[in-house]
Short mmCIF file of C-alpha atoms in Angstrom, two decimals:
data_model
loop_
_atom_site.label_atom_id
_atom_site.label_comp_id
_atom_site.label_asym_id
_atom_site.label_seq_id
_atom_site.Cartn_x
_atom_site.Cartn_y
_atom_site.Cartn_z
CA MET L 1 -47.10 105.56 -67.13
CA TYR L 2 -49.84 107.41 -65.36
CA ASP L 3 -51.94 110.30 -67.02
CA VAL L 4 -54.85 110.19 -64.68
CA ILE L 5 -54.77 109.28 -60.91
CA LEU L 6 -58.04 108.92 -58.59
CA VAL L 7 -57.93 109.84 -55.17
CA PRO L 8 -61.33 108.69 -53.32
CA THR L 9 -61.62 111.02 -49.96
CA ASP L 10 -63.98 110.78 -47.15
CA GLY L 11 -62.08 113.72 -45.51
CA SER L 12 -60.29 111.76 -43.14
CA GLU L 13 -56.51 112.25 -42.11
CA ALA L 14 -55.90 108.77 -43.68
CA ALA L 15 -57.17 110.13 -47.04
CA LEU L 16 -54.95 113.13 -46.73
CA ASP L 17 -52.02 110.78 -46.29
CA ALA L 18 -52.99 108.78 -49.61
CA ALA L 19 -53.38 112.23 -51.50
CA LYS L 20 -49.76 113.11 -50.75
CA HIS L 21 -48.80 109.85 -52.74
CA ALA L 22 -50.92 111.10 -55.60
CA TYR L 23 -49.46 114.43 -55.49
CA GLY L 24 -45.95 112.59 -55.90
CA LEU L 25 -47.37 110.50 -58.74
CA GLY L 26 -49.03 113.59 -60.37
CA GLU L 27 -45.48 115.67 -60.23
CA ARG L 28 -43.55 112.67 -61.64
CA TYR L 29 -45.82 111.64 -64.44
CA ASP L 30 -47.17 115.04 -65.14
CA ALA L 31 -50.64 113.52 -64.45
CA THR L 32 -53.93 114.86 -63.58
CA VAL L 33 -55.30 114.08 -59.97
CA HIS L 34 -59.24 113.38 -59.72
CA VAL L 35 -60.33 113.73 -56.15
CA LEU L 36 -63.72 112.05 -55.56
CA ALA L 37 -65.92 112.05 -52.31
CA VAL L 38 -68.83 109.61 -52.38
CA VAL L 39 -71.96 110.17 -50.21
CA GLU L 40 -73.08 106.77 -49.12
CA GLN L 41 -75.94 105.61 -50.57
CA SER L 42 -77.51 104.10 -47.08
CA GLU L 43 -76.93 108.02 -45.70
CA SER L 44 -78.62 109.47 -48.55
CA ALA L 45 -81.52 106.96 -48.39
CA SER L 46 -82.38 107.99 -44.72
CA ILE L 47 -82.60 111.57 -46.30
CA VAL L 48 -85.96 110.83 -47.88
CA GLY L 49 -88.01 111.47 -44.79
CA GLN L 50 -85.71 114.72 -43.81
CA GLY L 51 -85.64 116.74 -46.86
CA THR L 52 -82.79 118.37 -48.62
CA GLU L 53 -80.92 119.78 -45.74
CA LYS L 54 -79.17 116.44 -44.90
CA LEU L 55 -78.21 115.76 -48.36
CA GLU L 56 -76.82 119.14 -48.80
CA THR L 57 -74.73 118.95 -45.55
CA LEU L 58 -73.36 115.52 -46.93
CA ARG L 59 -72.53 117.00 -50.17
CA GLU L 60 -70.72 120.08 -48.78
CA ASN L 61 -68.77 117.92 -46.69
CA GLY L 62 -67.57 116.06 -49.46
CA THR L 63 -67.03 119.26 -51.58
CA GLU L 64 -64.72 120.48 -48.84
CA ALA L 65 -62.84 117.22 -48.53
CA THR L 66 -62.27 117.29 -52.15
CA LYS L 67 -61.39 121.03 -52.44
CA LYS L 68 -58.73 120.60 -49.62
CA ILE L 69 -57.06 117.88 -51.64
CA VAL L 70 -57.51 119.84 -55.05
CA GLU L 71 -55.96 122.97 -53.80
CA GLU L 72 -53.10 121.31 -52.20
CA ALA L 73 -52.43 119.45 -55.41
CA LEU L 74 -52.56 122.70 -57.70
CA SER L 75 -50.30 124.61 -55.24
CA ARG L 76 -47.75 121.74 -56.07
CA ASP L 77 -48.30 122.59 -59.60
CA VAL L 78 -50.16 119.32 -60.09
CA ASP L 79 -53.60 119.66 -62.23
CA ALA L 80 -56.58 118.45 -60.37
CA VAL L 81 -60.30 118.20 -60.29
CA GLY L 82 -62.81 117.33 -57.66
CA ALA L 83 -66.06 115.51 -57.74
CA VAL L 84 -68.62 114.48 -55.26
CA GLU L 85 -70.98 111.47 -56.10
CA ILE L 86 -73.82 109.67 -54.39
CA GLY L 87 -73.98 105.89 -54.15
CA ASN L 88 -72.21 102.85 -52.84
CA PRO L 89 -68.76 104.14 -52.42
CA TYR L 90 -66.54 101.04 -54.09
CA ARG L 91 -69.01 101.11 -56.97
CA VAL L 92 -69.05 104.66 -57.52
CA ILE L 93 -65.15 104.73 -57.33
CA LEU L 94 -64.99 101.98 -59.73
CA GLU L 95 -67.48 103.60 -62.25
CA TYR L 96 -65.70 106.97 -61.94
CA ALA L 97 -62.41 105.38 -62.55
CA THR L 98 -63.70 103.54 -65.66
CA ASP L 99 -65.50 106.69 -66.93
CA ASN L 100 -62.47 108.96 -66.56
CA ASP L 101 -59.99 106.34 -67.97
CA VAL L 102 -57.87 106.26 -64.69
CA ASP L 103 -54.74 104.59 -64.69
CA VAL L 104 -54.18 104.30 -60.79
CA ILE L 105 -56.41 104.69 -57.70
CA VAL L 106 -54.51 105.85 -54.70
CA MET L 107 -56.65 105.27 -51.49
CA SER L 108 -56.48 105.06 -48.00
CA THR L 109 -56.89 102.05 -45.88
CA HIS L 110 -57.28 102.09 -42.34
CA GLY L 111 -55.78 98.81 -41.59
CA ARG L 112 -58.87 97.41 -39.72
CA SER L 113 -58.96 93.68 -39.02
CA GLY L 114 -61.05 91.18 -37.18
CA VAL L 115 -64.65 91.96 -36.32
CA SER L 116 -64.39 95.78 -37.23
CA ARG L 117 -63.45 94.76 -40.73
CA PHE L 118 -65.85 91.99 -41.07
CA LEU L 119 -68.73 94.48 -39.83
CA ARG L 120 -67.88 97.47 -41.73
CA GLY L 121 -65.90 95.94 -44.65
CA SER L 122 -63.33 97.71 -46.63
CA VAL L 123 -63.94 99.83 -49.48
CA THR L 124 -60.32 99.63 -50.31
CA GLU L 125 -60.32 96.05 -50.39
CA ARG L 126 -63.66 96.06 -52.54
CA VAL L 127 -62.11 98.49 -54.98
CA ILE L 128 -58.92 96.19 -55.12
CA ARG L 129 -61.05 93.06 -55.84
CA GLY L 130 -63.74 94.45 -57.95
CA GLY L 131 -61.84 96.28 -60.49
CA ASP L 132 -59.02 95.80 -62.96
CA ILE L 133 -57.39 99.27 -62.42
CA PRO L 134 -54.25 99.10 -60.19
CA VAL L 135 -54.72 100.39 -56.67
CA LEU L 136 -52.05 101.72 -54.37
CA ALA L 137 -53.35 101.39 -50.92
CA VAL L 138 -51.85 103.73 -48.43
CA GLN L 139 -52.09 102.36 -44.70
CA ARG L 140 -52.16 104.93 -42.17
#
């Protein structure tokens, strides 16, 4: 049913919770888990005047976040790969999923509502509405 599973991560505990569901699917279907961290475009835009240090820090944070999930997947005998991209998170997630023939996206949702959701938006909601790939949204 699933050959390729995508887990977007921001390094949060909620993302680690979602990854646990991806491990289970990976084990059950002998699928490869792709772990993706996205450095937000708005953050990288502010880097222009600050040199490459901030960009490197953000990439390192993304690399560490993906590495943690990839290592856990591998310890469970689930094939896994990690990637770090720069851009608008929901757009990058959908493009990555399309480019890598992802069968399902497993991602966290913080369950925000009201003003917080209106102001910050929901990457998970945008991924669900913007793509045609099934999304398993794990609420923390």
